[in-house]
Short mmCIF file of C-alpha atoms in Angstrom, two decimals:
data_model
loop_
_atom_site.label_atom_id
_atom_site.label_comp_id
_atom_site.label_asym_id
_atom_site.label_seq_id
_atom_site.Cartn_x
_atom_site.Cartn_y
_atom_site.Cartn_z
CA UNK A 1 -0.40 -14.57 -30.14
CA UNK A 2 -1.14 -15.06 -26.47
CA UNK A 3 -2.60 -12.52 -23.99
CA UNK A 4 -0.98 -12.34 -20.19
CA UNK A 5 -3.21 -12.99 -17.50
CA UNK A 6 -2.03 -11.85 -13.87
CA UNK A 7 -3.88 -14.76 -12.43
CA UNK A 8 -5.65 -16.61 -15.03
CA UNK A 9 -2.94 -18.42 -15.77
CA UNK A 10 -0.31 -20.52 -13.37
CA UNK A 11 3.01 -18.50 -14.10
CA UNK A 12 6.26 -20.75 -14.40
CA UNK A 13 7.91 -21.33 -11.39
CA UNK A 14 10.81 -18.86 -11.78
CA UNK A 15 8.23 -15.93 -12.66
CA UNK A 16 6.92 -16.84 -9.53
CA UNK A 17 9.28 -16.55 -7.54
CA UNK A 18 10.61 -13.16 -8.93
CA UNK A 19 7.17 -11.79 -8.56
CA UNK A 20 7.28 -12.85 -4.77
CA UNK A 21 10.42 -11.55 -4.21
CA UNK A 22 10.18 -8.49 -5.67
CA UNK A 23 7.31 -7.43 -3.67
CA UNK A 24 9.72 -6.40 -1.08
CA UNK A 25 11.82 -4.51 -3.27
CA UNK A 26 10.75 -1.18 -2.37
CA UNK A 27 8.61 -1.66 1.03
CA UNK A 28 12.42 -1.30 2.24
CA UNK A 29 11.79 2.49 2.21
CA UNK A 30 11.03 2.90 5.78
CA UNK A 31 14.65 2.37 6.29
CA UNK A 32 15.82 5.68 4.59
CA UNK A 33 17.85 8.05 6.46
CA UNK A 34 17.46 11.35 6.24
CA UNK A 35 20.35 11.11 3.72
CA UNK A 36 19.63 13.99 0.58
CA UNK A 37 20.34 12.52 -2.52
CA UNK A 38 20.19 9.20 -1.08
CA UNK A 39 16.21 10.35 -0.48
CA UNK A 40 16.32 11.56 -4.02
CA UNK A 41 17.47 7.98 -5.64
CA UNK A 42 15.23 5.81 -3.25
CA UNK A 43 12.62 8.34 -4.69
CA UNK A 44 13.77 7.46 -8.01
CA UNK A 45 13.45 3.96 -7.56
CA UNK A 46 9.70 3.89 -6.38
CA UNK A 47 9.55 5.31 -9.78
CA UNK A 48 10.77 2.90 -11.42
CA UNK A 49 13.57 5.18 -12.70
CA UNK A 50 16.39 3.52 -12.43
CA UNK A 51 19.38 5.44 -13.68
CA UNK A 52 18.44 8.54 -12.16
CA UNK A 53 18.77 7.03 -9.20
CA UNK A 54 22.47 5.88 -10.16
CA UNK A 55 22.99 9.60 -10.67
CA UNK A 56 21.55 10.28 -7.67
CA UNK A 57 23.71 7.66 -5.76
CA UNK A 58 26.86 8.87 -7.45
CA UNK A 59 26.28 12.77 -5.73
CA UNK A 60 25.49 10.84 -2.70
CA UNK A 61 28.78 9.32 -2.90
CA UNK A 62 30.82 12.49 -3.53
CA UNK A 63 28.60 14.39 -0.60
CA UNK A 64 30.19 11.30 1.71
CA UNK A 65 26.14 9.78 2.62
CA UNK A 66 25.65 6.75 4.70
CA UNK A 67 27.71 4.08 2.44
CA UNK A 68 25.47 1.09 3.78
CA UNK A 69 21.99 2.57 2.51
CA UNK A 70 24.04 3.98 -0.42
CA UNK A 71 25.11 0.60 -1.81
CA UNK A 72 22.06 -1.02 -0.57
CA UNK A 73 20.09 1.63 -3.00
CA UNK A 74 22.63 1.16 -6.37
CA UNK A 75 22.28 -2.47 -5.84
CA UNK A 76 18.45 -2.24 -6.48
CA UNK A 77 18.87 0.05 -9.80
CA UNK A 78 21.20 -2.41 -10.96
CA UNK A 79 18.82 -5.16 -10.70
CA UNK A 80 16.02 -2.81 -12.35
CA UNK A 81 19.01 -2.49 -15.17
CA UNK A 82 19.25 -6.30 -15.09
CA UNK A 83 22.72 -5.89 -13.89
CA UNK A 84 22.82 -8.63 -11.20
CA UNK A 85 26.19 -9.42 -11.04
CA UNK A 86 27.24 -5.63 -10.64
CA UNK A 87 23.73 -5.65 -7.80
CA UNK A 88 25.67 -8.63 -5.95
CA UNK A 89 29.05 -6.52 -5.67
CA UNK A 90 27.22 -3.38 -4.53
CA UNK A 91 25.05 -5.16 -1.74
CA UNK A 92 28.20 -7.36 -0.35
CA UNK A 93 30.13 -3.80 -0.20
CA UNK A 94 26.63 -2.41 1.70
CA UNK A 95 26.90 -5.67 4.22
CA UNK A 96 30.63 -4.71 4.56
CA UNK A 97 29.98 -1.44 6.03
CA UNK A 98 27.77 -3.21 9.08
CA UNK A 99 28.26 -2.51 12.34
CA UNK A 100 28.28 -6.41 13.06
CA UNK A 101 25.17 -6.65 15.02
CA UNK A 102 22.54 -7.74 12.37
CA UNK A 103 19.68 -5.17 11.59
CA UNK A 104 16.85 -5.04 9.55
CA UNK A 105 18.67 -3.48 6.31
CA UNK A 106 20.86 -6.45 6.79
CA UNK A 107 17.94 -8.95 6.36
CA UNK A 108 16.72 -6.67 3.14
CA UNK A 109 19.85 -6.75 1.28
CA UNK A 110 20.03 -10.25 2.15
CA UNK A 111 16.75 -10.86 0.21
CA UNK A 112 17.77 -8.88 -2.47
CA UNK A 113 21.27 -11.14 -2.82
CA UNK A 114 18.96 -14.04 -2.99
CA UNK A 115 17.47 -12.59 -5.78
CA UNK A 116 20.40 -11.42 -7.90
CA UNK A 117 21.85 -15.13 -6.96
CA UNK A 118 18.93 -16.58 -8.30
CA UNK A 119 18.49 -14.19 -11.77
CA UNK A 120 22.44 -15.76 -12.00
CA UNK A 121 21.19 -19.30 -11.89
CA UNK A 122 23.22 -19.53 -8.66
CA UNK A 123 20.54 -21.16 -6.77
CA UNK A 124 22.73 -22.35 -3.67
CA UNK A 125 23.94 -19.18 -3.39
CA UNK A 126 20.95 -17.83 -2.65
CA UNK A 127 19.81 -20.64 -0.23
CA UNK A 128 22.52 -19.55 1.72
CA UNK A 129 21.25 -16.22 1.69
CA UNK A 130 17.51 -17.24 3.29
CA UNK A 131 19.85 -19.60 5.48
CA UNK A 132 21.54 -16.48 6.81
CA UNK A 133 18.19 -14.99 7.40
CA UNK A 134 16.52 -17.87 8.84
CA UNK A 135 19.72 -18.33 11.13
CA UNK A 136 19.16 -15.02 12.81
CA UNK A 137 15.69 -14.83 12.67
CA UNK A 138 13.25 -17.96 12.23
CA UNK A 139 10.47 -17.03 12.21
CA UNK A 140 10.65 -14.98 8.70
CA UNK A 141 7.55 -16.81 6.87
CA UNK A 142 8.96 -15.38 3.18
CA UNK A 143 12.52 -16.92 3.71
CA UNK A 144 11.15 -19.84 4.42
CA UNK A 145 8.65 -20.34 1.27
CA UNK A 146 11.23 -18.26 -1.49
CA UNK A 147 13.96 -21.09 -0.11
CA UNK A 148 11.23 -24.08 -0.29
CA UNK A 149 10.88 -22.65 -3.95
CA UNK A 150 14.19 -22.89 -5.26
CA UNK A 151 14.43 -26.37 -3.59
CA UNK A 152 11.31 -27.58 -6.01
CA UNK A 153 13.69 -26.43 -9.14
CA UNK A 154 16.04 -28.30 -7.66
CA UNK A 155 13.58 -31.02 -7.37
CA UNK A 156 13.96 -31.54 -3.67
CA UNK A 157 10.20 -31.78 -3.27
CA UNK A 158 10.25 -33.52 0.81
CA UNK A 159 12.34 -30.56 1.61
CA UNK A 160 10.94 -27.92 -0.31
CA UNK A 161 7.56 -28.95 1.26
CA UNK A 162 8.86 -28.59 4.72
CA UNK A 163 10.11 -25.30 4.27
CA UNK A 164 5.61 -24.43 2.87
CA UNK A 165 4.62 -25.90 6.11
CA UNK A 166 6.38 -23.53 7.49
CA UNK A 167 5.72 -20.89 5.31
CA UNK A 168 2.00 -21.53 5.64
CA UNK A 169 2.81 -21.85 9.99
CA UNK A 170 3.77 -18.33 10.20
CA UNK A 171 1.96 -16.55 7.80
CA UNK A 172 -0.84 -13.59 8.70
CA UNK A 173 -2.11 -14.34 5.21
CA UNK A 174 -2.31 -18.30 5.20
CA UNK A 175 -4.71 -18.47 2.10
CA UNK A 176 -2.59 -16.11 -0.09
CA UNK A 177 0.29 -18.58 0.94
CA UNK A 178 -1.87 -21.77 0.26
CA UNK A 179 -2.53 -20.38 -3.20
CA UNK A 180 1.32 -19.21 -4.14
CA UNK A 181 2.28 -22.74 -2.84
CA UNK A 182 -0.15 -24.82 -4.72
CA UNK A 183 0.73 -22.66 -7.79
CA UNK A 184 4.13 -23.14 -7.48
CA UNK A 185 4.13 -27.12 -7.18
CA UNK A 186 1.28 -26.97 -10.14
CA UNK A 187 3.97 -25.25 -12.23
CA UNK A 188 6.97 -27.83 -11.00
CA UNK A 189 4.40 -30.80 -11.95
CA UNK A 190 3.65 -31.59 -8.51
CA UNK A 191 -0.36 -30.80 -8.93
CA UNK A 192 -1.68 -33.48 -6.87
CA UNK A 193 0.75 -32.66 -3.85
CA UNK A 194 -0.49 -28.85 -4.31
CA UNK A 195 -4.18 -29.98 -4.24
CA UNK A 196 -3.52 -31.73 -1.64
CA UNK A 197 -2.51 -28.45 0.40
CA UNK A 198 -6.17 -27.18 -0.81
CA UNK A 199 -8.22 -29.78 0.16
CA UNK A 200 -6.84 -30.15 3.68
CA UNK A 201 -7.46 -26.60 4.29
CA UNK A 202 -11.10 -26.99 2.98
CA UNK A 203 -11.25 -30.15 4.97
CA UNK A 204 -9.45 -29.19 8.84
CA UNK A 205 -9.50 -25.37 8.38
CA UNK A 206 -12.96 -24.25 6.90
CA UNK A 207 -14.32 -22.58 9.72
CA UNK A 208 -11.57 -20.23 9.59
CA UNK A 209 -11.76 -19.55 5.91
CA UNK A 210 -14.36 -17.05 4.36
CA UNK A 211 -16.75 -17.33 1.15
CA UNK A 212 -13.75 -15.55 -1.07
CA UNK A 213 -11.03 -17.89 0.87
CA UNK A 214 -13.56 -21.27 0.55
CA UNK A 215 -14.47 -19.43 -3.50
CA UNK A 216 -10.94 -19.26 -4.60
CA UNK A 217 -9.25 -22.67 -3.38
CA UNK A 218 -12.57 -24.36 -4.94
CA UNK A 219 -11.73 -22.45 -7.94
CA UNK A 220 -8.39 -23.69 -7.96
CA UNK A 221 -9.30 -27.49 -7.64
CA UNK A 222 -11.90 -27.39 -10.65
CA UNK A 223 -14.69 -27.26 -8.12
CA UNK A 224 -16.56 -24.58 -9.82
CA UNK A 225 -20.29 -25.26 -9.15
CA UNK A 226 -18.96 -24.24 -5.78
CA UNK A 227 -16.83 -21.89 -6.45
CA UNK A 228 -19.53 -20.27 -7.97
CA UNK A 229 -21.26 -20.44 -5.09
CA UNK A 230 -19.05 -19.03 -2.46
CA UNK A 231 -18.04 -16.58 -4.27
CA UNK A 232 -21.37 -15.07 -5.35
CA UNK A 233 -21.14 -14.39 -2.17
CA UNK A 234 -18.43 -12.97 -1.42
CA UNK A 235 -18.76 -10.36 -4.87
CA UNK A 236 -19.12 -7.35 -2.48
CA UNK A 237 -15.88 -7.99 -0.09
CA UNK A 238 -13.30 -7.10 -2.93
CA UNK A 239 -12.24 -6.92 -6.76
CA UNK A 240 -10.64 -10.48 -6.23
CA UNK A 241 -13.94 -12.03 -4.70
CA UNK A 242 -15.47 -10.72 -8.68
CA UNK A 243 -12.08 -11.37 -10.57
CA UNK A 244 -12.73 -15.11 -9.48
CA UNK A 245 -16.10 -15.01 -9.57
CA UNK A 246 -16.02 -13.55 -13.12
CA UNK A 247 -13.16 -16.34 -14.60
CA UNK A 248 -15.52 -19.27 -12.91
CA UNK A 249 -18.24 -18.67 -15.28
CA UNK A 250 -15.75 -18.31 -18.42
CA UNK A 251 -14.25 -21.60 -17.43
CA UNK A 252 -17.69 -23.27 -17.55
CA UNK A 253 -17.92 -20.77 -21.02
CA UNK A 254 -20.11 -18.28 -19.64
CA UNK A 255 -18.52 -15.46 -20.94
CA UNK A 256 -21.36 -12.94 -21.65
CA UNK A 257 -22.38 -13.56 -18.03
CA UNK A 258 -18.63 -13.12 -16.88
CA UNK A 259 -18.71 -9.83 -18.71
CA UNK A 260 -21.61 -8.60 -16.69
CA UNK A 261 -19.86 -9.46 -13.90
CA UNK A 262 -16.83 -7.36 -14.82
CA UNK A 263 -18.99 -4.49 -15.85
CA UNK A 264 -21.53 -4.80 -13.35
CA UNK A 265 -18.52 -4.34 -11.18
CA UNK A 266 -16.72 -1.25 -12.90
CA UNK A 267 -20.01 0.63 -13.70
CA UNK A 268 -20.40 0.82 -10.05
CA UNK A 269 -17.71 3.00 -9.52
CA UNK A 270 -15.05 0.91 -8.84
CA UNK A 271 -11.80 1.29 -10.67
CA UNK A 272 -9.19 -1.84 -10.63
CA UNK A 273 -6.73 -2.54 -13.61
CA UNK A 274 -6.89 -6.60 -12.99
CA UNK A 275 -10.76 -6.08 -13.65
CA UNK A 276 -10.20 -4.17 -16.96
CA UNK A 277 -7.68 -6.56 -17.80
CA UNK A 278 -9.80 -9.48 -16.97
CA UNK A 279 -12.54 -7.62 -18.74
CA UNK A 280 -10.19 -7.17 -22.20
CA UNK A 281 -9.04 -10.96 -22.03
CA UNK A 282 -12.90 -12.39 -21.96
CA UNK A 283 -13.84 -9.88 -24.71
CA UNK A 284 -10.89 -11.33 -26.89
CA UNK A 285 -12.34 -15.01 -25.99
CA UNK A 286 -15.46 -13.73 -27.82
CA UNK A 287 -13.75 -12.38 -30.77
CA UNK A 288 -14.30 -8.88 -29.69
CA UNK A 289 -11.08 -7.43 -29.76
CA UNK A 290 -11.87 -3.55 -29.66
CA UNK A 291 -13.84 -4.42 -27.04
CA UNK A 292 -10.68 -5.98 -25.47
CA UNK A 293 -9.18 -2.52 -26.32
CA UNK A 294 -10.46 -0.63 -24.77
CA UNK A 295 -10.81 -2.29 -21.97
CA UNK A 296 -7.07 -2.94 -21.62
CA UNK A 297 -6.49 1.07 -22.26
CA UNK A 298 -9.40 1.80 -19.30
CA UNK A 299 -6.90 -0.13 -17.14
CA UNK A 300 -4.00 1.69 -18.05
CA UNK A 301 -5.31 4.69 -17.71
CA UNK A 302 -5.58 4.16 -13.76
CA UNK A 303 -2.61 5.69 -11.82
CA UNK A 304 -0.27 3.84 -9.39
CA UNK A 305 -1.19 0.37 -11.57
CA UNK A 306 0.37 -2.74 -9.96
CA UNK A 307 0.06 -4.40 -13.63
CA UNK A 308 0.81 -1.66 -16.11
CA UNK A 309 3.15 -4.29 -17.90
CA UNK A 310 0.83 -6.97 -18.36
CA UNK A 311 -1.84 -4.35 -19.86
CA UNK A 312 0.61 -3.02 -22.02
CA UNK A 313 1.39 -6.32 -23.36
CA UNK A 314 -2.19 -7.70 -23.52
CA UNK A 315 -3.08 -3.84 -26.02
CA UNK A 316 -0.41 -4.83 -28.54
CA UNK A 317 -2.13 -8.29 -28.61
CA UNK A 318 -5.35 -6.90 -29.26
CA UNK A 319 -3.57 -4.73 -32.04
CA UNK A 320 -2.12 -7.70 -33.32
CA UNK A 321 -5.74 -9.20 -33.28
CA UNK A 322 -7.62 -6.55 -35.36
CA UNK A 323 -5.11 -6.35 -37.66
CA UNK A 324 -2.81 -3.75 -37.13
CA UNK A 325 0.44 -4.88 -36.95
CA UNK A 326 2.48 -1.39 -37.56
CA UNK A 327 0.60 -0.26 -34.33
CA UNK A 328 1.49 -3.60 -32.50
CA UNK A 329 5.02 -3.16 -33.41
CA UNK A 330 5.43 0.28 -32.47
CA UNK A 331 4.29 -0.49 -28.78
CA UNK A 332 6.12 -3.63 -28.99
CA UNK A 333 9.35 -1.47 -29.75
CA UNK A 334 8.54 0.61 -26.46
CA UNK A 335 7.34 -2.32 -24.15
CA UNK A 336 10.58 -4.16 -24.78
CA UNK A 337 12.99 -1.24 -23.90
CA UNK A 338 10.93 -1.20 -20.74
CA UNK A 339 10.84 -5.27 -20.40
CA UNK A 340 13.82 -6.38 -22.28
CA UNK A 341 13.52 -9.89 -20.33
CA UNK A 342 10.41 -10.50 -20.87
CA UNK A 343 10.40 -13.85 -22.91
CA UNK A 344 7.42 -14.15 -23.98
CA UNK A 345 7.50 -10.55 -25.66
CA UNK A 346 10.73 -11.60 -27.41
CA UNK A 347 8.80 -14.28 -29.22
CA UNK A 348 5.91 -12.20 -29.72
CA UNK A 349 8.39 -9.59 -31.96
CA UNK A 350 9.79 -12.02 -33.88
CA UNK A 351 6.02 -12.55 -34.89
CA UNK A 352 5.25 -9.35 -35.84
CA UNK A 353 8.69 -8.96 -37.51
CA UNK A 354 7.76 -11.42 -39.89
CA UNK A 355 4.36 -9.52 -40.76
#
């Protein structure tokens, strides 16, 4: 029985990648015409409800709505169905109905092709797809670090590392970058060429990194005394600043002081699911599982939560924890119609099918 961390733990290389990508999945609203039902299943989408939006789609088809934003939108349910073959033949019908000169929806539904290709193990499919990105516009800093990813899997590490640099070159957010990179060579077995990105930023670029910037990448290279350091602080700039702050002293096995820091935190007002969750998984390193709890339903109970999945897993491992296992496997029943790819909750059921 293993508890999800959102950072405490370097996700495999593929998670990584889908996490990345899929942060642009709905930004692409700004792009909406003022289309009705096509409104109504973008809408839809945002709320992660995926075959209304189908419905939706199908009376914007019959009402004769703009067939380019219309294909672009079923695409995306499909994928949130797990239907990526079906998502590829609705985008390449939305890039069909272009009016040749290359727009912005036309980079979007190329990233979302890229996806699908990749979810289909076609991985130089969806190089091509950053290549036809990167061909019409170079300077797009994403397209250049979701391609260098796919080259690590295909253990083309010289390459792949050209394509960071460039990442890293163009990005507004360097040190989010930095991380994501080193994670993602860390995961590929590549740890010493990731470090190396983090100590020549700490070495050539420190004056233009803060105390949470100069915390975290010191966190990352086992350079806790540090880390603890810079980011003590840095505890007042944001909930990331005392998410690190908090996991440095329970990897040095601090974890009653790591608590306070969590609850010092939240009892000031401050509401942040990734500090409840944080909060739950140190409680269940100290055996304290209803603790954990109810901690991990404090976080869910927070609306618009970037990481409702990963609380929802980490509750029916604390049921699993104290015991309960009819509980557990009711929730796990619910979380898997939600997740059905998740892996790790696959293996988790056959667990508690066995109990």
């Amino acid at each position: 029985m293993v508890a999800k961390q959102l950072n405490g733990k370097i996700k495999r290389i593929a998670g990584i990648i889908i996490l990345t990508i899929s942060v642009n999945f709905f930004s692409a609203c700004i792009f909406i015409e003022t289309n009705e039902h096509i409104d109504i299943g973008m809408e839809a989408l945002a709320e992660f409800d995926y075959k209304g939006a189908l419905e939706a789609f199908a009376r914007a088809e019959e009402a004769g709505e703009n067939e380019r934003l219309l294909y672009r939108g079923i695409g995306i349910a499909q994928m949130g169905l797990y239907q990526y073959e079906d998502a590829l033949k609705s985008f390449e019908k939305a890039l069909s109905f272009s009016n040749g000169i290359p727009s912005q929806i036309d980079f979007d539904i190329n990233y979302y092709m890229a996806t699908a290709f990749f979810k289909t193990d076609q991985k130089a499919k969806a190089i091509e797809s950053y290549n036809a990105i990167l061909t019409l516009k170079d300077k797009e800093g994403d397209a250049y670090y979701l391609r260098g990813a796919i080259k690590l899997l295909q253990e083309r590490l010289d390459e792949a590392c050209e394509d960071f640099d460039m990442a890293l070159s163009l990005s507004k957010e360097s040190s989010d970058r930095l991380i994501d990179i080193y994670q993602i060579l860390a995961a590929s077995g590549y740890q010493v060429v990731g470090e190396k990105y983090l100590t020549t930023a700490m070495e050539e670029d420190a004056k233009n990194l803060n105390n949470f910037e100069k915390g975290r990448i010191s966190y990352y290279l086992g350079d806790y005394e540090n880390a603890k350091m810079f980011l003590e602080r840095a505890r007042d700039i944001s909930y990331e600043a005392v998410l690190f702050l908090g996991k440095t002293y329970e990897v040095l096995g601090d974890f009653n002081y790591a608590v306070s820091v969590y609850s010092a935190y939240l009892d000031a007002g401050n509401d942040s699911p990734q500090i409840y969750n944080q909060l739950g998984l140190c409680r269940m390193s100290m055996n304290d599982y209803e603790g954990a709890l109810k901690a991990f339903l404090a976080g869910m109970a927070i609306p618009d939560n970037e990481i409702l999945q990963t609380l929802r897993f980490n509750e029916i491992v604390a049921y699993e924890f104290l015991g309960d296992f009819k509980r557990a496997a009711v929730l796990m029943d619910g979380y898997l119609r939600l997740y059905p790819e998740d892996e790790t909750a696959i293996r988790e059921n056959y667990f508690l099918q066995s109990r």
